[in-house]
XYZ file of N, CA and C in Angstrom:
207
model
N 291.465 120.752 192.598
C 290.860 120.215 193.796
C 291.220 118.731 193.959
N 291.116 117.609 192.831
C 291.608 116.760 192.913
C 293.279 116.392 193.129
N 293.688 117.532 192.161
C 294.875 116.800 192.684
C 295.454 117.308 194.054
N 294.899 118.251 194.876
C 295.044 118.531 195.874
C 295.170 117.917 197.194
N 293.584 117.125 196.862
C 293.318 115.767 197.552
C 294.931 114.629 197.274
N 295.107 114.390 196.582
C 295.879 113.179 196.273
C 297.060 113.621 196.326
N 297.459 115.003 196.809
C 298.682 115.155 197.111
C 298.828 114.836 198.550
N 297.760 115.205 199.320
C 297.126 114.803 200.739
C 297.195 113.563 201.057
N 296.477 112.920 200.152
C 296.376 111.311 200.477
C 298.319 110.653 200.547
N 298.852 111.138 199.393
C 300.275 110.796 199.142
C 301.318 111.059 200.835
N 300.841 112.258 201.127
C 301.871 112.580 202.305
C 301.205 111.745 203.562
N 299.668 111.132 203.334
C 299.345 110.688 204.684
C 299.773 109.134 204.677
N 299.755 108.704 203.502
C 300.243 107.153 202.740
C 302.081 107.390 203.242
N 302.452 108.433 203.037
C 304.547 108.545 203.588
C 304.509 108.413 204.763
N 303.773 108.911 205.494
C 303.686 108.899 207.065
C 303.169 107.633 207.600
N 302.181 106.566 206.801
C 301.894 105.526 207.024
C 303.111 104.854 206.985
N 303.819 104.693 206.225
C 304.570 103.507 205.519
C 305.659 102.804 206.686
N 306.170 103.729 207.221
C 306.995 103.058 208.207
C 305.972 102.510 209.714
N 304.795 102.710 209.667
C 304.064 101.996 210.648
C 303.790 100.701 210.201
N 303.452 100.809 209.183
C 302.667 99.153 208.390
C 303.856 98.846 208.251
N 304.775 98.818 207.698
C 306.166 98.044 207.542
C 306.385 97.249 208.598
N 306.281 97.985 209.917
C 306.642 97.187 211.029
C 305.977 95.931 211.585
N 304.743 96.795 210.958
C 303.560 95.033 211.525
C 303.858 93.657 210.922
N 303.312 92.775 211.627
C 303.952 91.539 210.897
C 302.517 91.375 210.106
N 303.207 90.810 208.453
C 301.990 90.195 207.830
C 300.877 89.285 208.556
N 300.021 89.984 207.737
C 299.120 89.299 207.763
C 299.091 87.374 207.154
N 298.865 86.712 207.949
C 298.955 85.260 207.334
C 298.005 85.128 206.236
N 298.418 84.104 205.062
C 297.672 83.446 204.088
C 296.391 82.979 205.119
N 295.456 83.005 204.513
C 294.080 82.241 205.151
C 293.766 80.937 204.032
N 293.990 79.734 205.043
C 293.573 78.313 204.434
C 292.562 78.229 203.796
N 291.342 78.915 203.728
C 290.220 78.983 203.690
C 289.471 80.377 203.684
N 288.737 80.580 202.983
C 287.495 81.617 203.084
C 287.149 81.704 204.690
N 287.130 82.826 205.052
C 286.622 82.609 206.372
C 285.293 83.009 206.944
N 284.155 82.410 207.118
C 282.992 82.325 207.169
C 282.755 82.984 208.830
N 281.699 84.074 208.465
C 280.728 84.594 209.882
C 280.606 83.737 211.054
N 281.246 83.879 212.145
C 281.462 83.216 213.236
C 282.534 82.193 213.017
N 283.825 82.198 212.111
C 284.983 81.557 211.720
C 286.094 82.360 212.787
N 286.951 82.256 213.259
C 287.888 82.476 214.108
C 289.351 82.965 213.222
N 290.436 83.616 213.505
C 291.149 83.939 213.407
C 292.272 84.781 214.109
N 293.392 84.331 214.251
C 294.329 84.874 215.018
C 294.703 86.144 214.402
N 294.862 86.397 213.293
C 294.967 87.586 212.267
C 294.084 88.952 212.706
N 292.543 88.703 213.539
C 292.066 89.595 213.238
C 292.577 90.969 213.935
N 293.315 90.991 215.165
C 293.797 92.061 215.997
C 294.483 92.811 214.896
N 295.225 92.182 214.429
C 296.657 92.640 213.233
C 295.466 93.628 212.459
N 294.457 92.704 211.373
C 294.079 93.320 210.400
C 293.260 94.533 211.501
N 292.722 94.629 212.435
C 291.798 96.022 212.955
C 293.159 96.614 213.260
N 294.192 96.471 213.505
C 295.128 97.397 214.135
C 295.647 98.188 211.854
N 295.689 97.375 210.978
C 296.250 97.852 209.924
C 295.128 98.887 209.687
N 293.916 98.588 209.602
C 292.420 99.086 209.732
C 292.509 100.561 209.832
N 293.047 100.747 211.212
C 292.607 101.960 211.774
C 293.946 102.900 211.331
N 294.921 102.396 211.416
C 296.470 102.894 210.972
C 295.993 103.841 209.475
N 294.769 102.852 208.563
C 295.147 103.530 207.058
C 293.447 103.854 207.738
N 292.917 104.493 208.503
C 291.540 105.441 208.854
C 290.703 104.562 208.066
N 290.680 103.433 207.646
C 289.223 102.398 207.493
C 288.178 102.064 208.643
N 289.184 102.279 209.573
C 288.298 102.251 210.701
C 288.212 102.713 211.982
N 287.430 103.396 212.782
C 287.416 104.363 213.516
C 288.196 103.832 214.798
N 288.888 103.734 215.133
C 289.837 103.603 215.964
C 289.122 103.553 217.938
N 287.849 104.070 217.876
C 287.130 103.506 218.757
C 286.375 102.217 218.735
N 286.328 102.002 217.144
C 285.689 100.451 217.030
C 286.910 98.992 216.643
N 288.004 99.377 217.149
C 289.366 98.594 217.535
C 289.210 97.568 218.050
N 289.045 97.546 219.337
C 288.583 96.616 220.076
C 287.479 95.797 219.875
N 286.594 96.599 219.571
C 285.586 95.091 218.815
C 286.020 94.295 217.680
N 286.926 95.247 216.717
C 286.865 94.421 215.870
C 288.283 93.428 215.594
N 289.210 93.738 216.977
C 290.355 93.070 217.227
C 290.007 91.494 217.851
N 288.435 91.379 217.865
C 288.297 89.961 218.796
C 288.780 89.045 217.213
N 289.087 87.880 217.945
C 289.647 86.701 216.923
C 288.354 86.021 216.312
N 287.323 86.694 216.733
C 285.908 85.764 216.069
C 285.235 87.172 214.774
N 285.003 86.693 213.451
C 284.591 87.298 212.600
C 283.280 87.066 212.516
N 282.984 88.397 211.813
C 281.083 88.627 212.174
C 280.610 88.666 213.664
Protein backbone atom coordinates (compact mmCIF):
# COMPACT_ATOMS: atom_id res chain seq x y z
CA UNK A 1 0.00 0.00 0.00
CA UNK A 2 2.79 2.23 0.73
CA UNK A 3 4.78 1.70 -1.81
CA UNK A 4 1.95 2.09 -4.06
CA UNK A 5 1.35 5.49 -2.83
CA UNK A 6 4.97 6.58 -3.59
CA UNK A 7 5.01 5.13 -6.81
CA UNK A 8 2.01 7.66 -7.35
CA UNK A 9 3.57 10.44 -5.72
CA UNK A 10 6.91 9.66 -8.06
CA UNK A 11 4.89 9.83 -11.46
CA UNK A 12 2.92 13.01 -10.18
CA UNK A 13 6.51 14.68 -8.99
CA UNK A 14 7.71 13.55 -13.28
CA UNK A 15 4.83 15.33 -14.50
CA UNK A 16 5.59 18.26 -12.16
CA UNK A 17 9.13 18.74 -13.03
CA UNK A 18 9.04 20.37 -16.30
CA UNK A 19 6.38 22.95 -14.93
CA UNK A 20 8.49 24.14 -11.88
CA UNK A 21 11.61 24.17 -14.00
CA UNK A 22 10.12 26.80 -16.00
CA UNK A 23 9.16 29.18 -13.20
CA UNK A 24 11.61 31.62 -12.30
CA UNK A 25 13.13 31.19 -8.76
CA UNK A 26 11.99 32.21 -6.16
CA UNK A 27 14.28 35.27 -4.78
CA UNK A 28 16.55 35.04 -1.57
CA UNK A 29 14.45 37.03 1.10
CA UNK A 30 16.66 39.88 2.89
CA UNK A 31 14.86 39.29 5.83
CA UNK A 32 12.32 37.10 7.69
CA UNK A 33 9.22 38.26 6.42
CA UNK A 34 6.78 39.36 9.03
CA UNK A 35 2.59 39.31 8.87
CA UNK A 36 1.60 42.25 6.87
CA UNK A 37 5.44 42.35 5.22
CA UNK A 38 5.11 42.63 1.37
CA UNK A 39 6.66 40.68 -1.28
CA UNK A 40 6.97 40.48 -4.95
CA UNK A 41 7.66 36.63 -4.71
CA UNK A 42 4.34 35.87 -3.38
CA UNK A 43 2.30 35.24 -6.86
CA UNK A 44 5.38 32.87 -7.88
CA UNK A 45 5.35 31.00 -4.47
CA UNK A 46 1.01 30.51 -4.65
CA UNK A 47 1.45 29.68 -8.32
CA UNK A 48 4.53 26.79 -7.14
CA UNK A 49 1.81 26.11 -4.24
CA UNK A 50 -0.87 24.91 -6.20
CA UNK A 51 1.36 23.26 -9.15
CA UNK A 52 2.75 20.66 -6.19
CA UNK A 53 -1.45 20.53 -4.68
CA UNK A 54 -0.32 22.49 -1.31
CA UNK A 55 -2.81 24.54 -2.21
CA UNK A 56 -6.20 24.52 -3.50
CA UNK A 57 -5.97 26.26 -6.56
CA UNK A 58 -9.23 28.24 -5.80
CA UNK A 59 -7.37 29.90 -2.95
CA UNK A 60 -4.62 31.29 -5.73
CA UNK A 61 -5.64 34.44 -5.92
CA UNK A 62 -5.76 35.30 -2.43
CA UNK A 63 -2.82 34.02 -1.76
CA UNK A 64 -0.98 35.50 -4.96
CA UNK A 65 -1.53 39.16 -3.32
CA UNK A 66 2.13 40.60 -2.61
CA UNK A 67 1.02 41.29 1.12
CA UNK A 68 1.67 38.22 3.62
CA UNK A 69 -0.76 37.29 6.35
Amino acid sequence: EYYRALQAALVRYRALAPKVAALQPLPEPAKSLEPGGTSDAMPRLAELLVLTGDLPAGEQAAAAATTYG
